[in-house]
Short mmCIF file of C-alpha atoms and ligand atoms in Angstrom, two decimals:
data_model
loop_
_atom_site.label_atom_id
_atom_site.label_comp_id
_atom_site.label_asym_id
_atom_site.label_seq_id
_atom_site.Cartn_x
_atom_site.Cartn_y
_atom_site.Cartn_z
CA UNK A 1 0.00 0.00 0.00
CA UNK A 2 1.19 3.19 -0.86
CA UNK A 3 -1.24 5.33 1.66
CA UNK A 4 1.69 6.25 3.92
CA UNK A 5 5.24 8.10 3.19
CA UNK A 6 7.00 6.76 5.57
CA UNK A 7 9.67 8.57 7.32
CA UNK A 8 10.36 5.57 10.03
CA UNK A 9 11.39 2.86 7.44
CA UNK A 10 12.29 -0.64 8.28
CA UNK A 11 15.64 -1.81 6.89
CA UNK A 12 14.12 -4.75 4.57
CA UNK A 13 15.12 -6.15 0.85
CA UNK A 14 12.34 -8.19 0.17
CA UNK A 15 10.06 -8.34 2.69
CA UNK A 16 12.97 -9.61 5.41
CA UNK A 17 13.31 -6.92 8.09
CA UNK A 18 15.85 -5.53 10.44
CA UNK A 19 15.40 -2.76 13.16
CA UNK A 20 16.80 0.61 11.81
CA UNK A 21 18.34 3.05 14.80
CA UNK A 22 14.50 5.09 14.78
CA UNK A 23 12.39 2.01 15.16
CA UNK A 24 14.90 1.27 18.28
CA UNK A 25 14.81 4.62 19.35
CA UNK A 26 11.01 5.05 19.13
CA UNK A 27 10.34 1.28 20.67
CA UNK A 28 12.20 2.26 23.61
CA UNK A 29 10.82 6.04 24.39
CA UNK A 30 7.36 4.02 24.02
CA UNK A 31 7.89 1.71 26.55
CA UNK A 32 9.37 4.19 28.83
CA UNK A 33 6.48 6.17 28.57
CA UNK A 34 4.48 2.85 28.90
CA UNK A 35 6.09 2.14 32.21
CA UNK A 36 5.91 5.64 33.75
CA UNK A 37 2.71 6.99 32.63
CA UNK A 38 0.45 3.83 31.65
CA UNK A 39 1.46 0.75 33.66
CA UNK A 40 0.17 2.95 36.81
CA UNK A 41 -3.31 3.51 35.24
CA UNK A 42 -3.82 -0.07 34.35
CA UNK A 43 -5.35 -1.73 36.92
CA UNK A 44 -7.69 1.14 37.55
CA UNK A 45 -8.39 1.57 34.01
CA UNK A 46 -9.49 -2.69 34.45
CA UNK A 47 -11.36 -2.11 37.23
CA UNK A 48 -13.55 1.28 36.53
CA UNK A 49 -13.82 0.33 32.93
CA UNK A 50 -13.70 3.42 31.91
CA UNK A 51 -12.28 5.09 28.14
CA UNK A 52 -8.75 6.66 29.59
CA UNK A 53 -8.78 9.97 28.46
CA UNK A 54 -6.03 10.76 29.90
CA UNK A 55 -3.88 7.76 27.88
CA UNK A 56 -5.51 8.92 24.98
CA UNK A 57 -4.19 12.74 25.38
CA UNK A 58 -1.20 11.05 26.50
CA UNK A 59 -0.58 9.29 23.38
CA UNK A 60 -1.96 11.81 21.37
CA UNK A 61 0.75 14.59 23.23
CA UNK A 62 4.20 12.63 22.39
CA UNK A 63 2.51 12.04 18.56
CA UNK A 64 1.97 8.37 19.23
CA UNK A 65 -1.16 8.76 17.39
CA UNK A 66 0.00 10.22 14.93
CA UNK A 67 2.34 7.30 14.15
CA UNK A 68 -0.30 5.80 10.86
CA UNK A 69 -0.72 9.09 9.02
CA UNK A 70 1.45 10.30 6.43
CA UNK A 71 3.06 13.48 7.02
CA UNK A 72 1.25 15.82 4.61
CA UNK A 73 -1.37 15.51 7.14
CA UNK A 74 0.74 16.39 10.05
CA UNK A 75 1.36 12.55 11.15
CA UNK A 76 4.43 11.19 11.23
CA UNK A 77 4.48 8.66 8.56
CA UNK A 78 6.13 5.39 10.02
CA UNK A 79 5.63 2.18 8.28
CA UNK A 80 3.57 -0.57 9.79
CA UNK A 81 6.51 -2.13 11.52
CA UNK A 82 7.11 1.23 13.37
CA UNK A 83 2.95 1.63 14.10
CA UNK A 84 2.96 -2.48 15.70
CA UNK A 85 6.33 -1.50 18.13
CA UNK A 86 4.47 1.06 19.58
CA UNK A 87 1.17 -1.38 20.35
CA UNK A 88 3.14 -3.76 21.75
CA UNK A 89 5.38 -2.14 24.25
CA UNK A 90 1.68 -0.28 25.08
CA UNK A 91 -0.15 -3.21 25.41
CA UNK A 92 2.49 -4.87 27.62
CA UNK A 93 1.30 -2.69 30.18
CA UNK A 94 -2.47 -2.37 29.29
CA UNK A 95 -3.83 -3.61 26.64
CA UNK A 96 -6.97 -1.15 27.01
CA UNK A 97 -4.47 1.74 25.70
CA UNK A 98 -3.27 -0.17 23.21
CA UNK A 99 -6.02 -0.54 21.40
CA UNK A 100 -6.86 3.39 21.56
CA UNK A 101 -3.92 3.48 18.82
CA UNK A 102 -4.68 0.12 17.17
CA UNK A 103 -8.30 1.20 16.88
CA UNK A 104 -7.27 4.99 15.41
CA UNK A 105 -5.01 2.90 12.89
CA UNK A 106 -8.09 0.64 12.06
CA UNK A 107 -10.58 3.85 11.19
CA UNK A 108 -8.36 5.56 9.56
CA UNK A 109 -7.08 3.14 7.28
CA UNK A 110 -10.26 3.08 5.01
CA UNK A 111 -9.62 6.56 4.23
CA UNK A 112 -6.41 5.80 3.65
CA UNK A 113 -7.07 3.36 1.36
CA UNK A 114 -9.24 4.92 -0.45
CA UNK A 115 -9.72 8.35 0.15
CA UNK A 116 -9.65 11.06 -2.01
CA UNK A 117 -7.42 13.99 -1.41
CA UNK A 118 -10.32 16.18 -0.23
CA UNK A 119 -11.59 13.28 2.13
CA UNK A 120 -7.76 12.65 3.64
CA UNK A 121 -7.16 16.60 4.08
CA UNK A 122 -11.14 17.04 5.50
CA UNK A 123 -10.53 14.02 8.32
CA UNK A 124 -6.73 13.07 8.54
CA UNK A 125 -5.21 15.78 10.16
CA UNK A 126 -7.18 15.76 12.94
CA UNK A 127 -6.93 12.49 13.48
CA UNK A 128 -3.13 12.45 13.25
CA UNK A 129 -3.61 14.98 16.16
CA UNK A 130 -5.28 13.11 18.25
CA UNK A 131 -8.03 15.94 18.37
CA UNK A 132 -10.82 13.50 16.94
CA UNK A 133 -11.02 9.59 17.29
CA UNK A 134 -12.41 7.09 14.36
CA UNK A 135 -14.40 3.87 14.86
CA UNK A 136 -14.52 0.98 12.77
CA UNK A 137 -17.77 -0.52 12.23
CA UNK A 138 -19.02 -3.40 9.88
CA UNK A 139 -20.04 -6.10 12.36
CA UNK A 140 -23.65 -6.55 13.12
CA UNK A 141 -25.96 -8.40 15.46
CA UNK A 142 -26.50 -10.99 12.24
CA UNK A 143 -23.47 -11.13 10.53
CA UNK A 144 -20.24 -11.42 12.19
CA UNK A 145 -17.76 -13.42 10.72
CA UNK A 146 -19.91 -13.37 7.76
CA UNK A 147 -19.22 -9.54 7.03
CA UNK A 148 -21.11 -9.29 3.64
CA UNK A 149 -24.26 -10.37 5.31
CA UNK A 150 -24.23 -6.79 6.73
CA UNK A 151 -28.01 -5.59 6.78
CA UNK A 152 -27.69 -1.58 7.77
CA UNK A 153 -28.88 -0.15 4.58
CA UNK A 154 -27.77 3.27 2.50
CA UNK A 155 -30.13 4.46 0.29
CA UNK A 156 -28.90 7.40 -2.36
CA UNK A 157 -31.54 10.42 -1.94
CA UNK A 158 -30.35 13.30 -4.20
CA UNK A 159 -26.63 14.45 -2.92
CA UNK A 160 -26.78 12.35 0.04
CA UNK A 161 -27.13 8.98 1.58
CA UNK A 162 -29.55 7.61 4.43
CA UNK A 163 -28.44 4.98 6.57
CA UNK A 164 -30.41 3.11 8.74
CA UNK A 165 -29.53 -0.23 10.51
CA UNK A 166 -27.37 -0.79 13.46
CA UNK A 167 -24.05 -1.84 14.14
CA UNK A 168 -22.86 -4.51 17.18
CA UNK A 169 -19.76 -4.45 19.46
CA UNK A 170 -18.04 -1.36 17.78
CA UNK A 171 -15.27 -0.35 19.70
CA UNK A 172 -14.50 3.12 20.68
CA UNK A 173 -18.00 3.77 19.18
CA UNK A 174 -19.28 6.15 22.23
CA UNK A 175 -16.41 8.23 22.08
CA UNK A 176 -15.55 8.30 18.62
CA UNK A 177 -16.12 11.65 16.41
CA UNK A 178 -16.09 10.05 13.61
CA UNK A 179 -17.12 6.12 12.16
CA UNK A 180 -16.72 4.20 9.22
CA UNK A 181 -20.15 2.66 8.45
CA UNK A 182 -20.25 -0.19 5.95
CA UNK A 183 -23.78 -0.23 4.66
CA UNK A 184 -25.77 -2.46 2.06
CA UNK A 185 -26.37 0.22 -0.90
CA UNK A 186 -26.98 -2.64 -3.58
CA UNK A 187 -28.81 -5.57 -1.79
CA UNK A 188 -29.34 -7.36 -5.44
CA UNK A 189 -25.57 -7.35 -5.83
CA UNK A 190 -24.48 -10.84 -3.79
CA UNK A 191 -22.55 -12.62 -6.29
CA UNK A 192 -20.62 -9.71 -7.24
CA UNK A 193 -19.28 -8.69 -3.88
CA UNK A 194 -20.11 -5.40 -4.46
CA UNK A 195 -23.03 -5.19 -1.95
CA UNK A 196 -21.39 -2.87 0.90
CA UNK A 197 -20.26 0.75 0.60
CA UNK A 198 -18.54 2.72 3.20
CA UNK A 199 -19.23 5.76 4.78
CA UNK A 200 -17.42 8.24 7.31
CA UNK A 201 -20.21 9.19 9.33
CA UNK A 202 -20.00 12.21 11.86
CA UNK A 203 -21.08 10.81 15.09
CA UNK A 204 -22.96 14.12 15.48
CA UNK A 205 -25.21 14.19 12.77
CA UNK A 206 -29.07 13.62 14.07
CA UNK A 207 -30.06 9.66 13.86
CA UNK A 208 -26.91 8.23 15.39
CA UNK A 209 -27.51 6.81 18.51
CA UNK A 210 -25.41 4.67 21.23
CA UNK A 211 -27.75 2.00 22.27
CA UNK A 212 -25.47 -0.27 24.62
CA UNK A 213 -22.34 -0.63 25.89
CA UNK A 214 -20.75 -4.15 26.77
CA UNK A 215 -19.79 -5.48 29.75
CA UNK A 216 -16.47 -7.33 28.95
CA UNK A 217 -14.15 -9.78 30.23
CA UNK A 218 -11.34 -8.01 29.17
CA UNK A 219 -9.97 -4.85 27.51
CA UNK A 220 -12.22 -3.18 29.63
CA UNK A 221 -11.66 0.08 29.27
CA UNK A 222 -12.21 0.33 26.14
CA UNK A 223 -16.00 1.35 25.00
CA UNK A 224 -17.33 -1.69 22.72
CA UNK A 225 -20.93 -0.01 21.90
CA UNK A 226 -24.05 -0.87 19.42
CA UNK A 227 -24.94 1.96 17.59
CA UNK A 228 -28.22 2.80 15.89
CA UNK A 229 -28.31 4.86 12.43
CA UNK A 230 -32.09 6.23 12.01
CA UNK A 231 -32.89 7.96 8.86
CA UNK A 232 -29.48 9.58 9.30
CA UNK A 233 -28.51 11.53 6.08
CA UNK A 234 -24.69 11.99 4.92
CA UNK A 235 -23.42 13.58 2.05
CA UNK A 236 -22.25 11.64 -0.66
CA UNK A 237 -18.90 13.65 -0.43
CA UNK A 238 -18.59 11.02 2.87
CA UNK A 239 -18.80 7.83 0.37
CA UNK A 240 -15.03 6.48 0.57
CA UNK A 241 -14.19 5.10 -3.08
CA UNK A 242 -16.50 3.87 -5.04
CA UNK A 243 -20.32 2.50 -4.33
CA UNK A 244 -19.59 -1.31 -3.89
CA UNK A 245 -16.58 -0.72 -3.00
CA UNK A 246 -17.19 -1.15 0.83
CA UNK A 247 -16.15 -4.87 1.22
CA UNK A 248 -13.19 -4.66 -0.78
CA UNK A 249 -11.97 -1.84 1.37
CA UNK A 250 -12.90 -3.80 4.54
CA UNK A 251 -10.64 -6.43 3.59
CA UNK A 252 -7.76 -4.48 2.33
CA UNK A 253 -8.13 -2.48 5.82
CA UNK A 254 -7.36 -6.16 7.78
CA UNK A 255 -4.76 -6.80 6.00
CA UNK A 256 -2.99 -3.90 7.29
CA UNK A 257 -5.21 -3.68 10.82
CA UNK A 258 -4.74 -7.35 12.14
CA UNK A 259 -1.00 -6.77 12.72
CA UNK A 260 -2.30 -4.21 14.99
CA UNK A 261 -3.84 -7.14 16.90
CA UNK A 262 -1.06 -9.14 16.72
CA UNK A 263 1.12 -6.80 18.27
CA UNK A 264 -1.01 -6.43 21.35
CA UNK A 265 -1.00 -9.83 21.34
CA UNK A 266 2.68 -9.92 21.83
CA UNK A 267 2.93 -7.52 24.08
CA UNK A 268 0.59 -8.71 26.28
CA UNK A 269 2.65 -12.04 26.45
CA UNK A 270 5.52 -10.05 26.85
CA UNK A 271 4.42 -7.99 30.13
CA UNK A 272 2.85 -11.92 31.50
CA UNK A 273 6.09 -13.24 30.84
CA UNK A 274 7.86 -10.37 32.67
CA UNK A 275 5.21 -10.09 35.85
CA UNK A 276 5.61 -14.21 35.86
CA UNK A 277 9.60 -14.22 35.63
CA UNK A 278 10.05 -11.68 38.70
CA UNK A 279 7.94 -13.86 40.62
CA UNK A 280 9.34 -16.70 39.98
CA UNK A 281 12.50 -15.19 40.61
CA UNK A 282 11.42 -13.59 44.28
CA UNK A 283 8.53 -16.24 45.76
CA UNK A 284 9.94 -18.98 47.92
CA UNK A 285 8.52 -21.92 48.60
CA UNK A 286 10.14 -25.81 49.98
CA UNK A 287 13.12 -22.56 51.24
CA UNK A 288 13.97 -21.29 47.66
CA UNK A 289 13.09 -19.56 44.98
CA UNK A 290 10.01 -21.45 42.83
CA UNK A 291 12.14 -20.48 40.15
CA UNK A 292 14.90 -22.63 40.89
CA UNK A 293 11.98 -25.64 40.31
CA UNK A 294 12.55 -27.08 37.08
CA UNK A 295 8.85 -27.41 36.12
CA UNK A 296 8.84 -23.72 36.55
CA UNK A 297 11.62 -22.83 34.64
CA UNK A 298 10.26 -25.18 31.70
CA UNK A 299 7.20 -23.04 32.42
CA UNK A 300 8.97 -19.80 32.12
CA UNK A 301 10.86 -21.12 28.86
CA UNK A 302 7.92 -22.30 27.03
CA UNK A 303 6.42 -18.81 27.42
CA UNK A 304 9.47 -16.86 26.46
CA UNK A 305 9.63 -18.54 23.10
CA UNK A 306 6.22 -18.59 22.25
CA UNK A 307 6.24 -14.81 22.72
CA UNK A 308 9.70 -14.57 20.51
CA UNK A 309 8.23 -17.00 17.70
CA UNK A 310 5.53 -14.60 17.46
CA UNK A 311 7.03 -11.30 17.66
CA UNK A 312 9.62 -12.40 15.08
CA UNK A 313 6.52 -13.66 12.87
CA UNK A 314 4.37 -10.18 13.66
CA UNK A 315 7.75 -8.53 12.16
CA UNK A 316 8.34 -10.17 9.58
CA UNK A 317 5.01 -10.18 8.53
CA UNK A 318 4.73 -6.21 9.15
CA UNK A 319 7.95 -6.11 6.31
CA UNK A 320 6.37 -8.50 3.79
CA UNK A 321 2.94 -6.33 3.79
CA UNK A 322 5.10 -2.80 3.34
CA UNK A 323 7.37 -4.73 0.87
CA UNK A 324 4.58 -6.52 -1.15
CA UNK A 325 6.38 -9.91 -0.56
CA UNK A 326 3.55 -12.18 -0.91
CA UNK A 327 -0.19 -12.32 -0.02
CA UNK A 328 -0.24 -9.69 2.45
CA UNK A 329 -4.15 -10.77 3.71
CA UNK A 330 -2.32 -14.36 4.03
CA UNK A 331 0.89 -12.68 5.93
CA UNK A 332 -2.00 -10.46 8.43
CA UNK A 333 -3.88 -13.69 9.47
CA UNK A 334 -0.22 -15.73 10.23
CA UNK A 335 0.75 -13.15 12.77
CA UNK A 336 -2.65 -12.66 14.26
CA UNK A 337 -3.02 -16.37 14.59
CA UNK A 338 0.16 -17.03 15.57
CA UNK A 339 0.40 -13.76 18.29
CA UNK A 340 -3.28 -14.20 19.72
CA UNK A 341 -2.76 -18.47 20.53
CA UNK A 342 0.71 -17.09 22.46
CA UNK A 343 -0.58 -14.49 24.06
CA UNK A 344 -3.80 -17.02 25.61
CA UNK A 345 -1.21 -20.09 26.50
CA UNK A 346 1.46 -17.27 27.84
CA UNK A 347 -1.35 -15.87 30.14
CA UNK A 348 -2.62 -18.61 31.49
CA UNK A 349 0.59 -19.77 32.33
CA UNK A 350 1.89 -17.03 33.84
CA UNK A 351 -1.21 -17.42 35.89
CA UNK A 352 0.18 -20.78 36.84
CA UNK A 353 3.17 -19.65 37.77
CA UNK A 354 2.30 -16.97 40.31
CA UNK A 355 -0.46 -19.76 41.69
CA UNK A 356 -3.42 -18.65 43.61
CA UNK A 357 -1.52 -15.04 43.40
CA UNK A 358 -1.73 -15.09 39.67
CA UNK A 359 -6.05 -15.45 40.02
CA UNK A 360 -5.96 -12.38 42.15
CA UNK A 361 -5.91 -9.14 41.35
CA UNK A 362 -3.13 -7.76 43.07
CA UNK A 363 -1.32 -8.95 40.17
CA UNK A 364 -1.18 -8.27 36.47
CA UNK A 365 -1.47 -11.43 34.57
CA UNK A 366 -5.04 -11.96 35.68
CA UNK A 367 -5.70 -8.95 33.98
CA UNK A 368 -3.69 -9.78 30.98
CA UNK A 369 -5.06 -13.58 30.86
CA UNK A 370 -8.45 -11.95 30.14
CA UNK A 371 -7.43 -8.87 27.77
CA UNK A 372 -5.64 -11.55 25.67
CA UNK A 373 -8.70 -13.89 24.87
CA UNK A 374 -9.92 -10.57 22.76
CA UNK A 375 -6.90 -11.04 20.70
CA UNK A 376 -8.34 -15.04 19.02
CA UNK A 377 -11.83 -12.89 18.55
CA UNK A 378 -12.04 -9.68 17.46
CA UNK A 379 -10.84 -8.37 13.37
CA UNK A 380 -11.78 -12.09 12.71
CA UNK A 381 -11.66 -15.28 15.29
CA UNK A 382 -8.91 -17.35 14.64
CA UNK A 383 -10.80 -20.08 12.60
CA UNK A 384 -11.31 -17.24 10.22
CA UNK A 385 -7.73 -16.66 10.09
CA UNK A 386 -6.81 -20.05 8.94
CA UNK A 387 -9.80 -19.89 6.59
CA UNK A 388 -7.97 -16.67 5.37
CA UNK A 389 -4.50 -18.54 5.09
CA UNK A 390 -5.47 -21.59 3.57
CA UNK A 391 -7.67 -20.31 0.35
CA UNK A 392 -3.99 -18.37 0.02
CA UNK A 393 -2.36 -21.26 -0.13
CA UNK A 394 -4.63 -22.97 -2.46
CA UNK A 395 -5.49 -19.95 -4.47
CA UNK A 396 -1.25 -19.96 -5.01
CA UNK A 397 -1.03 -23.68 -5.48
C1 FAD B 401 -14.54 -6.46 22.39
C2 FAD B 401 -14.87 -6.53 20.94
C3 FAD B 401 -14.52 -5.47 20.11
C4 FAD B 401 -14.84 -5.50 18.76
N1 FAD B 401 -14.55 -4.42 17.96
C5 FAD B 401 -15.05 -4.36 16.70
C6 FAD B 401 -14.94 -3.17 15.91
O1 FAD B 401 -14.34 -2.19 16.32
N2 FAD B 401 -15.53 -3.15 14.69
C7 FAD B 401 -16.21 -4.21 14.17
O2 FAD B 401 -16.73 -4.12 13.06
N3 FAD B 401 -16.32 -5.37 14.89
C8 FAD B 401 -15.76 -5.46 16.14
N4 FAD B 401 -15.90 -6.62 16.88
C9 FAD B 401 -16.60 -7.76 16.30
C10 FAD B 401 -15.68 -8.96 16.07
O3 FAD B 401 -14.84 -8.72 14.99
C11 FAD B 401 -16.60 -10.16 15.88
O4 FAD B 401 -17.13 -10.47 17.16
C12 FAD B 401 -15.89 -11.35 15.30
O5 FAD B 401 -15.53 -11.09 13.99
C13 FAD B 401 -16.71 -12.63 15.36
O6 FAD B 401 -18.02 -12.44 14.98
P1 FAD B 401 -19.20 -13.00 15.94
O7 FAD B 401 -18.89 -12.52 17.30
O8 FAD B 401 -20.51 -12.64 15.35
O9 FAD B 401 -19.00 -14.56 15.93
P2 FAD B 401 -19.60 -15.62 14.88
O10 FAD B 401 -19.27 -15.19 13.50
O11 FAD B 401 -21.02 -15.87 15.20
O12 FAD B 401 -18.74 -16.90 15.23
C14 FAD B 401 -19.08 -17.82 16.27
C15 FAD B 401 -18.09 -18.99 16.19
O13 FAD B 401 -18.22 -19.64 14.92
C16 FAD B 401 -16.96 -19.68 14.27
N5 FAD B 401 -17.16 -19.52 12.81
C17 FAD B 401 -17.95 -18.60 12.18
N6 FAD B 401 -17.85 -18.77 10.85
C18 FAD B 401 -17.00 -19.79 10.64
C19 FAD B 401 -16.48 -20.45 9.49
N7 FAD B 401 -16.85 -20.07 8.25
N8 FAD B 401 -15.63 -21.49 9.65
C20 FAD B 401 -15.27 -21.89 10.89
N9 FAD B 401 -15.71 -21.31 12.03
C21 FAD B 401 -16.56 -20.28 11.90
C22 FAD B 401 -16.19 -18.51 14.84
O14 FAD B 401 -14.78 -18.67 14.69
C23 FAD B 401 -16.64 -18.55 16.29
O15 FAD B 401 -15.88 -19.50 16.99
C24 FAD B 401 -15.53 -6.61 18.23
C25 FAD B 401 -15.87 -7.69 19.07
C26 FAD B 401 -15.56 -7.64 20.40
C27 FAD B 401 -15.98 -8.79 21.28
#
């Protein structure tokens, strides 16, 4: 994809990938920040379940957010490599802030994709600020993993659309300014796959509604809302791309957006991995440390290189999409598949490790064993994922 300029490069000759001195430089300021200003929030952010403003101004401030856009819109321009670091070393302290950049990267990148100038210079810049927030929304109460049996309807009525349907488990959709809404504008057009188009819609206009909000096992502070759409009218300067274009750019959007996932993925393993190896490393038990116990250390091991083999997979992946090497909706669903089964065995056993203290909440991985089931679900469950990555393979063959 082309969307981005980025300024942040990997070092990669086809599609292979090595760190460059920014990517290190930016990795590390991010997890600094992470540490000081985020890890404290975390368990409070779990436990109100609450949208963290103040993580969100936070990351906005130091340009985190700003990370996906390209700099003629006042982002910084960083290739997707450089846009996963900074979810992961978030999301190994709280995966709730996290997503508030993984979800930014996910609204935006329809516009991205297909935007036209006047679109990207009305909406990006703002974005790239941090001033406004963009949701993502295509799932619905009937058609989940099957996206293209999305039912919210947009109906052309002079220079405008009307939408009217309802969208399920949107995230960020009560706080977001702005949402892309893939609607049904050609019902008749099944076979062709050009059924959906997408809109941005201004979460302002009258006949947008919030209906619910969930009450989730993990990632909890981060607003997963229904939303209703009543006769509400947008201009058909908000149509991104063509009409029946809206699955298409739903698809190309994952293939770029699931890395996202994978990377908080990893870094949730990451920060279970590093809660579990301090405490192995400090709790005694039989008059030593438990991690002097074999079975623990074997524990400890296991974990460490299931969170490696997926990082080194997420990266690699991250340079193969930027570099065009290969299938890049076949390189998304490896990593996500790959990061979101570490990041659930990693949990749990870092739950194991710390014993009855890791089913408490005094400590972290609790926390972190339910914010990474979210990671197999969400931007498609992992069965979808290998559905994705095996009509690659035989669509290659
Ligand atoms: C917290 C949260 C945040 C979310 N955020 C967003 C968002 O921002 N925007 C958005 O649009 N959506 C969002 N989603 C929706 C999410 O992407 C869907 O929940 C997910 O794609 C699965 O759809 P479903 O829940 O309807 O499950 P279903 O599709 O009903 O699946 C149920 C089960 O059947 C399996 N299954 C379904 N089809 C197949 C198949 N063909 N082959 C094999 N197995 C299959 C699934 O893997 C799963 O195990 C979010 C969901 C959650 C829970």
């Amino acid at each position: 994809m082309t969307a981005t300029t980025p300024a942040t490069k990997t070092t990669s000759s086809s599609g292979l990938y090595r760190l460059s001195e920014e990517q290190l430089m930016l990795r590390d300021a991010v997890r600094v920040l992470a540490d000081e200003r985020i890890a404290p929030r975390a368990a409070e952010i779990d436990r109100t379940a609450e949208f963290p403003e103040d993580v969100r101004q936070l990351l906005a401030t130091h340009d985190i957010l700003a990370l996906p856009f390209p700099e003629q819109y006042g982002g910084v321009g960083t290739d997707l490599l450089t846009v996963c670091l900074a979810i992961e070393q978030i999301s190994r302290v709280c995966a709730t802030s996290g997503l508030i950049l993984a979800v930014q990267e996910l609204g935006a990148l329809p516009v991205l994709i297909a935007g036209s100038a006047d679109q990207k210079q009305r909406w990006l810049p703002d974005l790239a600020a941090g001033r406004t927030l963009i949701a993502f929304a295509l799932t619905e109460a009937e058609a989940g993993s099957d996206a293209r049996a999305v039912r919210t309807r947009a109906v052309r009525d002079g220079d405008d659309y009307v939408i009217d349907g309802a969208k399920r488990f949107i995230s960020h959709g009560s706080v977001a300014d702005l949402v892309v809404v893939f609607a049904a504008t050609d019902p008749s057009a099944e076979k062709t796959g050009r059924r959906l188009s997408a809109f941005v819609v201004e979460t302002d206009r009258p006949g947008f509604s919030v209906t619910r909000l969930e009450h989730k096992m993990g990632i909890r502070g981060s607003p997963t809302a229904e939303l209703a759409f009543t006769g509400l009218r947008v201009p058909a300067a908000n149509l991104l791309g063509e009409d029946g274009d809206g699955f298409g750019i739903a698809m190309r959007t994952f293939e770029r957006s699931r890395p996202g996932i994978a990377a908080q993925a990893v870094g949730i393993a990451q920060g279970a991995l590093e809660v579990a190896t301090r405490y192995a490393r400090d709790r005694k038990q039989f008059g030593r440390p438990i991690g002097g116990l074999q079975m623990i250390q074997a524990m400890l091991a296991d974990m460490d290189a299931q969170t490696e083999a997926a990082r080194q997979l997420l990266y690699r992946a991250c340079a193969a999409i930027e570099a065009g090497d290969g299938d890049p909706a076949r390189w998304a669903a490896l990593c996500k598949l790959v990061a979101g089964d570490a990041a659930m065995r990693v949990t749990t056993d870092a739950v194991q490790v710390l014993g009855g203290y890791g089913y408490i909440d005094e400590f972290a991985v609790e926390r972190m064993m339910r914010d990474a089931k979210i990671t197999q679900l969400y931007e498609g469950t992992q069965q979808i994922q290998r559905l994705v990555i095996a009509r690659s393979l035989l669509r290659h063959a």
